[in-house]
Amino acid sequence: MTTSSDPFGELDRLASSLLRARPGPRLMPVDLYREADRYILTADLPGVEPESVDIDVDGQLLTIRAQRTAPRTEGAKWLVQERPAGTYLRQFSIGEGVDSANVSASYDNSVLSLVIPVSEKAKPRKIHVLSQHSTQE
């Protein structure tokens, strides 16, 4: 039987194990875009129960926090454990141009979706230009 050595694979596994051991919040990948009069933010949260997701708006700071718990496997000998458990955290400065009172959220297939409406005062509008004609006799 032949065996092959993959030094990059070994390095990747080592880096993953070192990163997994670090304390603090985990990475929460997000997409954020504007669509008409609202911003749409989607975040990947695999393995997170919807009840553990906490979303706060405090002034101009939007905070998303979630908790992923490790599976209970008493007596098991782990061969590979690459799915990190712990806290996920992202914060965004949302500025004054959003309607923070009407932010809505949904969670489906491990994807958190937030709809952040643009405030009325921040929406684009046309300004009508008036002209004044002065007649002199």
mmCIF file with all atom_site columns, C-alpha atoms in Angstrom:
data_model
loop_
_atom_site.group_PDB
_atom_site.id
_atom_site.type_symbol
_atom_site.label_atom_id
_atom_site.label_alt_id
_atom_site.label_comp_id
_atom_site.label_asym_id
_atom_site.label_entity_id
_atom_site.label_seq_id
_atom_site.pdbx_PDB_ins_code
_atom_site.Cartn_x
_atom_site.Cartn_y
_atom_site.Cartn_z
_atom_site.occupancy
_atom_site.B_iso_or_equiv
_atom_site.pdbx_formal_charge
_atom_site.auth_seq_id
_atom_site.auth_comp_id
_atom_site.auth_asym_id
_atom_site.auth_atom_id
_atom_site.pdbx_PDB_model_num
ATOM 1   C CA . MET A 1 1   ? 0.000   0.000  0.000   1.00 0.00 ? 1   MET A CA 1
ATOM 2   C CA . THR A 1 2   ? 1.381   3.396  -0.936  1.00 0.00 ? 2   THR A CA 1
ATOM 3   C CA . THR A 1 3   ? 0.988   6.450  1.174   1.00 0.00 ? 3   THR A CA 1
ATOM 4   C CA . SER A 1 4   ? 1.302   9.998  0.016   1.00 0.00 ? 4   SER A CA 1
ATOM 5   C CA . SER A 1 5   ? 2.398   12.938 2.053   1.00 0.00 ? 5   SER A CA 1
ATOM 6   C CA . ASP A 1 6   ? 0.497   16.193 1.839   1.00 0.00 ? 6   ASP A CA 1
ATOM 7   C CA . PRO A 1 7   ? 2.556   18.820 3.682   1.00 0.00 ? 7   PRO A CA 1
ATOM 8   C CA . PHE A 1 8   ? 0.072   21.594 2.871   1.00 0.00 ? 8   PHE A CA 1
ATOM 9   C CA . GLY A 1 9   ? -2.799  19.501 4.213   1.00 0.00 ? 9   GLY A CA 1
ATOM 10  C CA . GLU A 1 10  ? -0.862  18.898 7.424   1.00 0.00 ? 10  GLU A CA 1
ATOM 11  C CA . LEU A 1 11  ? -0.091  22.611 7.717   1.00 0.00 ? 11  LEU A CA 1
ATOM 12  C CA . ASP A 1 12  ? -3.762  23.433 7.124   1.00 0.00 ? 12  ASP A CA 1
ATOM 13  C CA . ARG A 1 13  ? -4.858  21.000 9.857   1.00 0.00 ? 13  ARG A CA 1
ATOM 14  C CA . LEU A 1 14  ? -2.289  22.452 12.253  1.00 0.00 ? 14  LEU A CA 1
ATOM 15  C CA . ALA A 1 15  ? -3.397  26.027 11.538  1.00 0.00 ? 15  ALA A CA 1
ATOM 16  C CA . SER A 1 16  ? -7.051  25.040 11.954  1.00 0.00 ? 16  SER A CA 1
ATOM 17  C CA . SER A 1 17  ? -6.374  23.445 15.317  1.00 0.00 ? 17  SER A CA 1
ATOM 18  C CA . LEU A 1 18  ? -4.446  26.505 16.503  1.00 0.00 ? 18  LEU A CA 1
ATOM 19  C CA . LEU A 1 19  ? -7.163  28.887 15.345  1.00 0.00 ? 19  LEU A CA 1
ATOM 20  C CA . ARG A 1 20  ? -9.868  26.753 16.920  1.00 0.00 ? 20  ARG A CA 1
ATOM 21  C CA . ALA A 1 21  ? -8.076  26.902 20.251  1.00 0.00 ? 21  ALA A CA 1
ATOM 22  C CA . ARG A 1 22  ? -8.023  30.686 20.337  1.00 0.00 ? 22  ARG A CA 1
ATOM 23  C CA . PRO A 1 23  ? -10.359 32.349 22.812  1.00 0.00 ? 23  PRO A CA 1
ATOM 24  C CA . GLY A 1 24  ? -12.916 34.937 21.807  1.00 0.00 ? 24  GLY A CA 1
ATOM 25  C CA . PRO A 1 25  ? -15.694 35.203 19.272  1.00 0.00 ? 25  PRO A CA 1
ATOM 26  C CA . ARG A 1 26  ? -15.721 33.098 16.110  1.00 0.00 ? 26  ARG A CA 1
ATOM 27  C CA . LEU A 1 27  ? -15.883 34.374 12.541  1.00 0.00 ? 27  LEU A CA 1
ATOM 28  C CA . MET A 1 28  ? -19.377 35.085 11.231  1.00 0.00 ? 28  MET A CA 1
ATOM 29  C CA . PRO A 1 29  ? -19.241 35.553 7.443   1.00 0.00 ? 29  PRO A CA 1
ATOM 30  C CA . VAL A 1 30  ? -21.760 38.109 6.196   1.00 0.00 ? 30  VAL A CA 1
ATOM 31  C CA . ASP A 1 31  ? -23.032 39.654 2.975   1.00 0.00 ? 31  ASP A CA 1
ATOM 32  C CA . LEU A 1 32  ? -24.430 43.186 3.057   1.00 0.00 ? 32  LEU A CA 1
ATOM 33  C CA . TYR A 1 33  ? -26.019 45.088 0.191   1.00 0.00 ? 33  TYR A CA 1
ATOM 34  C CA . ARG A 1 34  ? -28.540 47.827 -0.478  1.00 0.00 ? 34  ARG A CA 1
ATOM 35  C CA . GLU A 1 35  ? -31.732 47.074 -2.360  1.00 0.00 ? 35  GLU A CA 1
ATOM 36  C CA . ALA A 1 36  ? -34.025 50.041 -3.040  1.00 0.00 ? 36  ALA A CA 1
ATOM 37  C CA . ASP A 1 37  ? -34.895 51.587 0.348   1.00 0.00 ? 37  ASP A CA 1
ATOM 38  C CA . ARG A 1 38  ? -33.373 48.935 2.590   1.00 0.00 ? 38  ARG A CA 1
ATOM 39  C CA . TYR A 1 39  ? -30.161 47.163 3.436   1.00 0.00 ? 39  TYR A CA 1
ATOM 40  C CA . ILE A 1 40  ? -30.065 43.368 3.452   1.00 0.00 ? 40  ILE A CA 1
ATOM 41  C CA . LEU A 1 41  ? -27.568 41.585 5.707   1.00 0.00 ? 41  LEU A CA 1
ATOM 42  C CA . THR A 1 42  ? -27.191 37.809 5.620   1.00 0.00 ? 42  THR A CA 1
ATOM 43  C CA . ALA A 1 43  ? -24.934 35.878 7.983   1.00 0.00 ? 43  ALA A CA 1
ATOM 44  C CA . ASP A 1 44  ? -23.919 32.208 7.904   1.00 0.00 ? 44  ASP A CA 1
ATOM 45  C CA . LEU A 1 45  ? -24.421 30.556 11.291  1.00 0.00 ? 45  LEU A CA 1
ATOM 46  C CA . PRO A 1 46  ? -24.130 26.791 10.737  1.00 0.00 ? 46  PRO A CA 1
ATOM 47  C CA . GLY A 1 47  ? -25.194 24.679 13.683  1.00 0.00 ? 47  GLY A CA 1
ATOM 48  C CA . VAL A 1 48  ? -26.577 27.634 15.641  1.00 0.00 ? 48  VAL A CA 1
ATOM 49  C CA . GLU A 1 49  ? -30.013 27.289 17.215  1.00 0.00 ? 49  GLU A CA 1
ATOM 50  C CA . PRO A 1 50  ? -32.255 30.300 16.415  1.00 0.00 ? 50  PRO A CA 1
ATOM 51  C CA . GLU A 1 51  ? -32.953 30.776 20.133  1.00 0.00 ? 51  GLU A CA 1
ATOM 52  C CA . SER A 1 52  ? -29.281 31.562 20.749  1.00 0.00 ? 52  SER A CA 1
ATOM 53  C CA . VAL A 1 53  ? -29.186 34.457 18.255  1.00 0.00 ? 53  VAL A CA 1
ATOM 54  C CA . ASP A 1 54  ? -29.246 37.891 19.901  1.00 0.00 ? 54  ASP A CA 1
ATOM 55  C CA . ILE A 1 55  ? -29.527 41.105 17.858  1.00 0.00 ? 55  ILE A CA 1
ATOM 56  C CA . ASP A 1 56  ? -29.233 44.549 19.458  1.00 0.00 ? 56  ASP A CA 1
ATOM 57  C CA . VAL A 1 57  ? -29.326 48.079 18.116  1.00 0.00 ? 57  VAL A CA 1
ATOM 58  C CA . ASP A 1 58  ? -27.819 50.615 20.504  1.00 0.00 ? 58  ASP A CA 1
ATOM 59  C CA . GLY A 1 59  ? -27.637 54.033 18.929  1.00 0.00 ? 59  GLY A CA 1
ATOM 60  C CA . GLN A 1 60  ? -25.680 53.531 15.713  1.00 0.00 ? 60  GLN A CA 1
ATOM 61  C CA . LEU A 1 61  ? -24.228 50.138 16.705  1.00 0.00 ? 61  LEU A CA 1
ATOM 62  C CA . LEU A 1 62  ? -25.829 46.915 15.431  1.00 0.00 ? 62  LEU A CA 1
ATOM 63  C CA . THR A 1 63  ? -24.603 43.826 17.275  1.00 0.00 ? 63  THR A CA 1
ATOM 64  C CA . ILE A 1 64  ? -25.248 40.214 16.238  1.00 0.00 ? 64  ILE A CA 1
ATOM 65  C CA . ARG A 1 65  ? -24.283 37.542 18.753  1.00 0.00 ? 65  ARG A CA 1
ATOM 66  C CA . ALA A 1 66  ? -24.929 33.791 18.566  1.00 0.00 ? 66  ALA A CA 1
ATOM 67  C CA . GLN A 1 67  ? -23.837 30.690 20.451  1.00 0.00 ? 67  GLN A CA 1
ATOM 68  C CA . ARG A 1 68  ? -22.996 27.303 18.962  1.00 0.00 ? 68  ARG A CA 1
ATOM 69  C CA . THR A 1 69  ? -22.715 24.513 21.508  1.00 0.00 ? 69  THR A CA 1
ATOM 70  C CA . ALA A 1 70  ? -20.454 21.519 21.087  1.00 0.00 ? 70  ALA A CA 1
ATOM 71  C CA . PRO A 1 71  ? -22.137 18.134 20.719  1.00 0.00 ? 71  PRO A CA 1
ATOM 72  C CA . ARG A 1 72  ? -22.210 15.993 23.843  1.00 0.00 ? 72  ARG A CA 1
ATOM 73  C CA . THR A 1 73  ? -20.123 12.897 23.164  1.00 0.00 ? 73  THR A CA 1
ATOM 74  C CA . GLU A 1 74  ? -19.089 11.364 26.447  1.00 0.00 ? 74  GLU A CA 1
ATOM 75  C CA . GLY A 1 75  ? -16.563 8.588  26.074  1.00 0.00 ? 75  GLY A CA 1
ATOM 76  C CA . ALA A 1 76  ? -15.888 9.349  22.404  1.00 0.00 ? 76  ALA A CA 1
ATOM 77  C CA . LYS A 1 77  ? -12.385 9.595  21.013  1.00 0.00 ? 77  LYS A CA 1
ATOM 78  C CA . TRP A 1 78  ? -12.313 12.462 18.532  1.00 0.00 ? 78  TRP A CA 1
ATOM 79  C CA . LEU A 1 79  ? -10.511 11.746 15.264  1.00 0.00 ? 79  LEU A CA 1
ATOM 80  C CA . VAL A 1 80  ? -11.294 15.103 13.652  1.00 0.00 ? 80  VAL A CA 1
ATOM 81  C CA . GLN A 1 81  ? -13.092 18.078 15.201  1.00 0.00 ? 81  GLN A CA 1
ATOM 82  C CA . GLU A 1 82  ? -13.168 21.009 12.787  1.00 0.00 ? 82  GLU A CA 1
ATOM 83  C CA . ARG A 1 83  ? -16.585 22.532 13.540  1.00 0.00 ? 83  ARG A CA 1
ATOM 84  C CA . PRO A 1 84  ? -15.910 25.166 16.209  1.00 0.00 ? 84  PRO A CA 1
ATOM 85  C CA . ALA A 1 85  ? -18.270 25.760 19.097  1.00 0.00 ? 85  ALA A CA 1
ATOM 86  C CA . GLY A 1 86  ? -18.473 29.014 20.972  1.00 0.00 ? 86  GLY A CA 1
ATOM 87  C CA . THR A 1 87  ? -19.670 32.555 20.528  1.00 0.00 ? 87  THR A CA 1
ATOM 88  C CA . TYR A 1 88  ? -20.090 34.262 17.180  1.00 0.00 ? 88  TYR A CA 1
ATOM 89  C CA . LEU A 1 89  ? -20.050 38.067 17.191  1.00 0.00 ? 89  LEU A CA 1
ATOM 90  C CA . ARG A 1 90  ? -20.234 40.860 14.603  1.00 0.00 ? 90  ARG A CA 1
ATOM 91  C CA . GLN A 1 91  ? -20.803 44.555 15.098  1.00 0.00 ? 91  GLN A CA 1
ATOM 92  C CA . PHE A 1 92  ? -21.675 47.176 12.496  1.00 0.00 ? 92  PHE A CA 1
ATOM 93  C CA . SER A 1 93  ? -21.844 50.948 12.656  1.00 0.00 ? 93  SER A CA 1
ATOM 94  C CA . ILE A 1 94  ? -25.151 51.654 10.947  1.00 0.00 ? 94  ILE A CA 1
ATOM 95  C CA . GLY A 1 95  ? -25.068 55.446 10.876  1.00 0.00 ? 95  GLY A CA 1
ATOM 96  C CA . GLU A 1 96  ? -27.987 57.822 11.158  1.00 0.00 ? 96  GLU A CA 1
ATOM 97  C CA . GLY A 1 97  ? -29.496 56.994 7.778   1.00 0.00 ? 97  GLY A CA 1
ATOM 98  C CA . VAL A 1 98  ? -31.326 53.829 8.827   1.00 0.00 ? 98  VAL A CA 1
ATOM 99  C CA . ASP A 1 99  ? -34.635 53.233 10.559  1.00 0.00 ? 99  ASP A CA 1
ATOM 100 C CA . SER A 1 100 ? -33.272 51.205 13.481  1.00 0.00 ? 100 SER A CA 1
ATOM 101 C CA . ALA A 1 101 ? -36.727 50.886 15.082  1.00 0.00 ? 101 ALA A CA 1
ATOM 102 C CA . ASN A 1 102 ? -37.943 48.765 12.152  1.00 0.00 ? 102 ASN A CA 1
ATOM 103 C CA . VAL A 1 103 ? -35.075 46.310 11.661  1.00 0.00 ? 103 VAL A CA 1
ATOM 104 C CA . SER A 1 104 ? -36.462 42.796 11.128  1.00 0.00 ? 104 SER A CA 1
ATOM 105 C CA . ALA A 1 105 ? -34.746 39.402 11.250  1.00 0.00 ? 105 ALA A CA 1
ATOM 106 C CA . SER A 1 106 ? -35.413 35.846 10.103  1.00 0.00 ? 106 SER A CA 1
ATOM 107 C CA . TYR A 1 107 ? -33.453 32.587 10.330  1.00 0.00 ? 107 TYR A CA 1
ATOM 108 C CA . ASP A 1 108 ? -33.697 29.815 7.747   1.00 0.00 ? 108 ASP A CA 1
ATOM 109 C CA . ASN A 1 109 ? -31.321 26.950 6.875   1.00 0.00 ? 109 ASN A CA 1
ATOM 110 C CA . SER A 1 110 ? -28.577 28.313 9.157   1.00 0.00 ? 110 SER A CA 1
ATOM 111 C CA . VAL A 1 111 ? -28.683 31.739 7.488   1.00 0.00 ? 111 VAL A CA 1
ATOM 112 C CA . LEU A 1 112 ? -29.664 34.819 9.484   1.00 0.00 ? 112 LEU A CA 1
ATOM 113 C CA . SER A 1 113 ? -31.242 37.567 7.372   1.00 0.00 ? 113 SER A CA 1
ATOM 114 C CA . LEU A 1 114 ? -31.737 41.141 8.540   1.00 0.00 ? 114 LEU A CA 1
ATOM 115 C CA . VAL A 1 115 ? -33.716 43.791 6.720   1.00 0.00 ? 115 VAL A CA 1
ATOM 116 C CA . ILE A 1 116 ? -32.587 47.271 7.723   1.00 0.00 ? 116 ILE A CA 1
ATOM 117 C CA . PRO A 1 117 ? -34.835 49.990 6.279   1.00 0.00 ? 117 PRO A CA 1
ATOM 118 C CA . VAL A 1 118 ? -33.429 53.345 5.193   1.00 0.00 ? 118 VAL A CA 1
ATOM 119 C CA . SER A 1 119 ? -34.952 56.207 7.194   1.00 0.00 ? 119 SER A CA 1
ATOM 120 C CA . GLU A 1 120 ? -37.282 58.632 5.451   1.00 0.00 ? 120 GLU A CA 1
ATOM 121 C CA . LYS A 1 121 ? -34.871 61.529 5.940   1.00 0.00 ? 121 LYS A CA 1
ATOM 122 C CA . ALA A 1 122 ? -32.046 59.572 4.268   1.00 0.00 ? 122 ALA A CA 1
ATOM 123 C CA . LYS A 1 123 ? -34.023 58.501 1.187   1.00 0.00 ? 123 LYS A CA 1
ATOM 124 C CA . PRO A 1 124 ? -33.102 60.265 -2.046  1.00 0.00 ? 124 PRO A CA 1
ATOM 125 C CA . ARG A 1 125 ? -35.553 62.917 -3.104  1.00 0.00 ? 125 ARG A CA 1
ATOM 126 C CA . LYS A 1 126 ? -35.915 65.485 -5.871  1.00 0.00 ? 126 LYS A CA 1
ATOM 127 C CA . ILE A 1 127 ? -35.632 69.127 -5.037  1.00 0.00 ? 127 ILE A CA 1
ATOM 128 C CA . HIS A 1 128 ? -37.752 71.369 -7.223  1.00 0.00 ? 128 HIS A CA 1
ATOM 129 C CA . VAL A 1 129 ? -35.970 74.524 -8.279  1.00 0.00 ? 129 VAL A CA 1
ATOM 130 C CA . LEU A 1 130 ? -38.071 77.656 -8.280  1.00 0.00 ? 130 LEU A CA 1
ATOM 131 C CA . SER A 1 131 ? -37.193 80.619 -10.399 1.00 0.00 ? 131 SER A CA 1
ATOM 132 C CA . GLN A 1 132 ? -38.107 84.185 -9.666  1.00 0.00 ? 132 GLN A CA 1
ATOM 133 C CA . HIS A 1 133 ? -38.827 86.449 -12.594 1.00 0.00 ? 133 HIS A CA 1
ATOM 134 C CA . SER A 1 134 ? -38.655 90.112 -11.853 1.00 0.00 ? 134 SER A CA 1
ATOM 135 C CA . THR A 1 135 ? -40.316 92.379 -14.308 1.00 0.00 ? 135 THR A CA 1
ATOM 136 C CA . GLN A 1 136 ? -39.192 95.944 -14.575 1.00 0.00 ? 136 GLN A CA 1
ATOM 137 C CA . GLU A 1 137 ? -41.163 98.653 -16.199 1.00 0.00 ? 137 GLU A CA 1
#
